[in-house]
PDB file of C-alpha atoms in Angstrom:
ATOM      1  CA  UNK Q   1       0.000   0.000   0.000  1.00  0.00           C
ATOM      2  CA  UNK Q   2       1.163   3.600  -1.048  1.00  0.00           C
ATOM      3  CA  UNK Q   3       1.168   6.908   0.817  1.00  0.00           C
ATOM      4  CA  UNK Q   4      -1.290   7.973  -2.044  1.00  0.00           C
ATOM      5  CA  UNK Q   5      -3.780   5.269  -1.294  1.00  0.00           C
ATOM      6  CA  UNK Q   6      -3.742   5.668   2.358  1.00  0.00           C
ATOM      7  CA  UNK Q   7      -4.118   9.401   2.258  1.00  0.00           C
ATOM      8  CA  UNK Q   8      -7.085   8.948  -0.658  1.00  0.00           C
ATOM      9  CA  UNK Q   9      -9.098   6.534   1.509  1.00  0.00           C
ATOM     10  CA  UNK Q  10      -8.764   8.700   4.782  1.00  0.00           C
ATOM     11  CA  UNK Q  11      -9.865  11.568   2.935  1.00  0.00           C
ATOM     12  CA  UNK Q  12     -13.063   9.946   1.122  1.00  0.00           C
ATOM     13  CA  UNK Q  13     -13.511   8.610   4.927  1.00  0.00           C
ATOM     14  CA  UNK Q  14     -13.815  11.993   6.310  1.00  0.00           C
ATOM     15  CA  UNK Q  15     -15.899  12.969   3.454  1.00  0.00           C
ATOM     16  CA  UNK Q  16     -18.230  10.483   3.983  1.00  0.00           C
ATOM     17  CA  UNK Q  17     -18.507  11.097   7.391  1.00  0.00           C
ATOM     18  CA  UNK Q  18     -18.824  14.851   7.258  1.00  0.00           C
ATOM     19  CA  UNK Q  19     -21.913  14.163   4.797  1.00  0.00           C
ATOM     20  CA  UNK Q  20     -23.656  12.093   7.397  1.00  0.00           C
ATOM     21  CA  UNK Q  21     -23.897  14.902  10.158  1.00  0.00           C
ATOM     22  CA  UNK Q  22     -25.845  17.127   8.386  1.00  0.00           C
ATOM     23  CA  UNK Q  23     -28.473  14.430   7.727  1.00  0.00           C
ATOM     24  CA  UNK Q  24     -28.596  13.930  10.872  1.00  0.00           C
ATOM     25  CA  UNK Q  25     -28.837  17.197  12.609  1.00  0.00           C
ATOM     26  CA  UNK Q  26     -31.618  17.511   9.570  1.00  0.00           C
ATOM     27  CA  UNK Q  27     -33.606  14.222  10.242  1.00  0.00           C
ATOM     28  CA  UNK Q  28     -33.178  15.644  14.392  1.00  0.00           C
ATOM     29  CA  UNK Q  29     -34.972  18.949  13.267  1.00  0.00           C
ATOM     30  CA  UNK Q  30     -37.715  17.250  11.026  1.00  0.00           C
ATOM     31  CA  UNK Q  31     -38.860  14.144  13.794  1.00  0.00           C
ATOM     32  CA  UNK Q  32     -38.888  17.291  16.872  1.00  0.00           C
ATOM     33  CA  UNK Q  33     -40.800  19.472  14.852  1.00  0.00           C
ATOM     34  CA  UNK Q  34     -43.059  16.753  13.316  1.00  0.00           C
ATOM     35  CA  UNK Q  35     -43.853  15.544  16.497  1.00  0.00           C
ATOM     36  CA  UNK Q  36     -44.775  18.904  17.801  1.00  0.00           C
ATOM     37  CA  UNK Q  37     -46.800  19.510  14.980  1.00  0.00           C
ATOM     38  CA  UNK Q  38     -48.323  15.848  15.631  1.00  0.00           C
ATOM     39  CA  UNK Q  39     -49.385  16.408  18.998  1.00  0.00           C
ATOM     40  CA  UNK Q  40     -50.874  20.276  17.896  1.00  0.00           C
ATOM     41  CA  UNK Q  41     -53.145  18.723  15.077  1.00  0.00           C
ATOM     42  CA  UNK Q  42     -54.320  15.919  17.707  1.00  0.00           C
ATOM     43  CA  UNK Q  43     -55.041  17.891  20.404  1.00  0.00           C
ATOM     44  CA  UNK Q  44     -56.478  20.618  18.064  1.00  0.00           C
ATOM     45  CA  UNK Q  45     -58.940  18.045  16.625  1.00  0.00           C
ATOM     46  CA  UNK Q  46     -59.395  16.711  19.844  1.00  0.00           C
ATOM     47  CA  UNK Q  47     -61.228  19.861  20.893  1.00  0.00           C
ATOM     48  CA  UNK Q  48     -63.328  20.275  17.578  1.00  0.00           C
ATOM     49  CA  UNK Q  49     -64.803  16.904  18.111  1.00  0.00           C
ATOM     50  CA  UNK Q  50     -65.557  17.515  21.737  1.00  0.00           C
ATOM     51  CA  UNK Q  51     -67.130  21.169  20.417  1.00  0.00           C
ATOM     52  CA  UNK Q  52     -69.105  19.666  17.754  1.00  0.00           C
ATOM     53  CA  UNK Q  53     -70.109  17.026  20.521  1.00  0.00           C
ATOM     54  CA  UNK Q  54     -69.201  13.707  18.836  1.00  0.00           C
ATOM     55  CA  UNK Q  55     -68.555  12.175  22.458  1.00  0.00           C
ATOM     56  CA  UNK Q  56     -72.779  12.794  22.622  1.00  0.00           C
ATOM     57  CA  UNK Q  57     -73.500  11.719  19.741  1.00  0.00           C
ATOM     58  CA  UNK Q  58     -71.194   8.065  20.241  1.00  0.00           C
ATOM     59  CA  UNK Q  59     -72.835   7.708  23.085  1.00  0.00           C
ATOM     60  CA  UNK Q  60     -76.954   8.218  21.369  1.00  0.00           C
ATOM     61  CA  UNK Q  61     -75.509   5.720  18.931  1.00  0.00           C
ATOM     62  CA  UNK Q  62     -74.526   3.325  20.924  1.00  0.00           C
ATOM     63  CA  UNK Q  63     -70.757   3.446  20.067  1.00  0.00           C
ATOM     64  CA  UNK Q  64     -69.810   4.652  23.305  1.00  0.00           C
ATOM     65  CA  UNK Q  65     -70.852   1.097  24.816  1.00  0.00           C
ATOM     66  CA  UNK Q  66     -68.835  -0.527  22.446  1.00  0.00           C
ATOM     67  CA  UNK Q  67     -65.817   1.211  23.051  1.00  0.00           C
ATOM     68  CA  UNK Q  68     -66.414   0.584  27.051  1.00  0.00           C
ATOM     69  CA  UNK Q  69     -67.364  -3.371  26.334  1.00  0.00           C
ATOM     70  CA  UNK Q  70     -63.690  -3.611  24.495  1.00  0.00           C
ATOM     71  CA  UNK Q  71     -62.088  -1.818  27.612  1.00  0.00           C
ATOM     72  CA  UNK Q  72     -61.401   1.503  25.728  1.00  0.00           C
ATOM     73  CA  UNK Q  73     -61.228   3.850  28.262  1.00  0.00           C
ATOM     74  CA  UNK Q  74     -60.345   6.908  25.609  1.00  0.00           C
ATOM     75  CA  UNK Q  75     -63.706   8.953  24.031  1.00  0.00           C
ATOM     76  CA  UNK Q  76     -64.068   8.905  20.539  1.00  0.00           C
ATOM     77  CA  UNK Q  77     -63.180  11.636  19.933  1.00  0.00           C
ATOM     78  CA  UNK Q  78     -59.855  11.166  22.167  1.00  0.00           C
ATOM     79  CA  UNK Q  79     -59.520   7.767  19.609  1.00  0.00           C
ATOM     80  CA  UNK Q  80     -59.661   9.487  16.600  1.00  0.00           C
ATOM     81  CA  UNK Q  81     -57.108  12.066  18.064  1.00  0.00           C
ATOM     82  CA  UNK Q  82     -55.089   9.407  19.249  1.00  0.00           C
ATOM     83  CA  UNK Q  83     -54.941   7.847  15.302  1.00  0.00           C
ATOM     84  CA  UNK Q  84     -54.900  10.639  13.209  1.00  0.00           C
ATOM     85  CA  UNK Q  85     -51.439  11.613  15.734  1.00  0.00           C
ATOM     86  CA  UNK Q  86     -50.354   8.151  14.334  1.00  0.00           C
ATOM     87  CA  UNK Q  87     -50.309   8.628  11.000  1.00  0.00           C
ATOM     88  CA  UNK Q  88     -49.406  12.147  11.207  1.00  0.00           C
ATOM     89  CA  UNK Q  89     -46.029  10.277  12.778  1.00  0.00           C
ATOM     90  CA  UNK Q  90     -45.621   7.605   9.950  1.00  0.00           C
ATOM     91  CA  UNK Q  91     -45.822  10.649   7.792  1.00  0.00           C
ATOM     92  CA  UNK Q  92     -43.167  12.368   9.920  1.00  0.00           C
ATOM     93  CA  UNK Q  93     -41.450   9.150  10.240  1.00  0.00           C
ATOM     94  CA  UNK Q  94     -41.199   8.664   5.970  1.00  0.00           C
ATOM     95  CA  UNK Q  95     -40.418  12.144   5.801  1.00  0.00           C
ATOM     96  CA  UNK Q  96     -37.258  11.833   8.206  1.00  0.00           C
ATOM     97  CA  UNK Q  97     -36.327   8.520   6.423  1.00  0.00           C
ATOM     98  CA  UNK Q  98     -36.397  10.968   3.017  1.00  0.00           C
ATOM     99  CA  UNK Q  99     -34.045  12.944   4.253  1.00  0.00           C
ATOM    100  CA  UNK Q 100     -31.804  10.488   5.481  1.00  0.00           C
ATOM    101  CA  UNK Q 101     -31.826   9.173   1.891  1.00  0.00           C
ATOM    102  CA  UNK Q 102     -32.465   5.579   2.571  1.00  0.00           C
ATOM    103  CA  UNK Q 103     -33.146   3.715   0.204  1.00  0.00           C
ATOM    104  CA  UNK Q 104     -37.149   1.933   0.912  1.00  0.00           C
ATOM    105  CA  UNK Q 105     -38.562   5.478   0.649  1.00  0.00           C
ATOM    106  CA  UNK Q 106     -36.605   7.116  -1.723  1.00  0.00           C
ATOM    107  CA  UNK Q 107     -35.973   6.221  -5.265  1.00  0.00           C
ATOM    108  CA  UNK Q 108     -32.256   5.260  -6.297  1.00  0.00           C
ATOM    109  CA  UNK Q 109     -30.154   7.386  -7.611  1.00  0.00           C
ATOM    110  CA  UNK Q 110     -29.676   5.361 -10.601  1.00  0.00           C
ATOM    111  CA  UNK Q 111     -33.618   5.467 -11.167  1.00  0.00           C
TER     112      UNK Q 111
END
């Protein structure tokens, strides 16, 4: 092995490495905010369903007994909260992966 090669190969190793910290520090700042913005939306809906009383209307309709026979102790309108939080993190979640450039949820370079 040559001085050259060595030298080559530690610098494309620092390279590569200095290209992974920014991804990082960006996938960081997209799953914080995401999940702030998450947990906004769900608790935002949360309160329009209880102001349009859906809880009321679950329970006239018999849905509310359902939920209680399957040991649900959340409204419905804290369960729909509770899901559309969910996939507003799998969209969060994708998003992050994105950025990281990984390869299920981004298309190959070659593509």
């Amino acid at each position: 092995m040559n001085v050259q090669t060595t030298l080559v190969e530690t610098v494309r190793t620092m390279v590569d490495r200095a290209i992974i910290v920014p991804r990082l520090i960006t996938v960081a700042v997209i799953l914080i905010f995401g999940w702030i913005v998450a947990l906004i939306i769900r608790k935002g809906l949360v309160k329009i369903l209880k102001l349009v009383k859906l809880d009321v209307i679950a329970e006239k309709s018999g849905i509310g007994d359902v939920l209680l026979k399957g040991e649900i102790k959340q409204t419905l309108s804290e369960l729909i909260g509770v899901l559309v939080y969910w996939l507003a993190m799998l969209i969060v979640v994708a998003t992050a992966m994105n950025a990281f450039c990984l390869l299920y949820t981004s298309p190959s370079p070659r593509d």
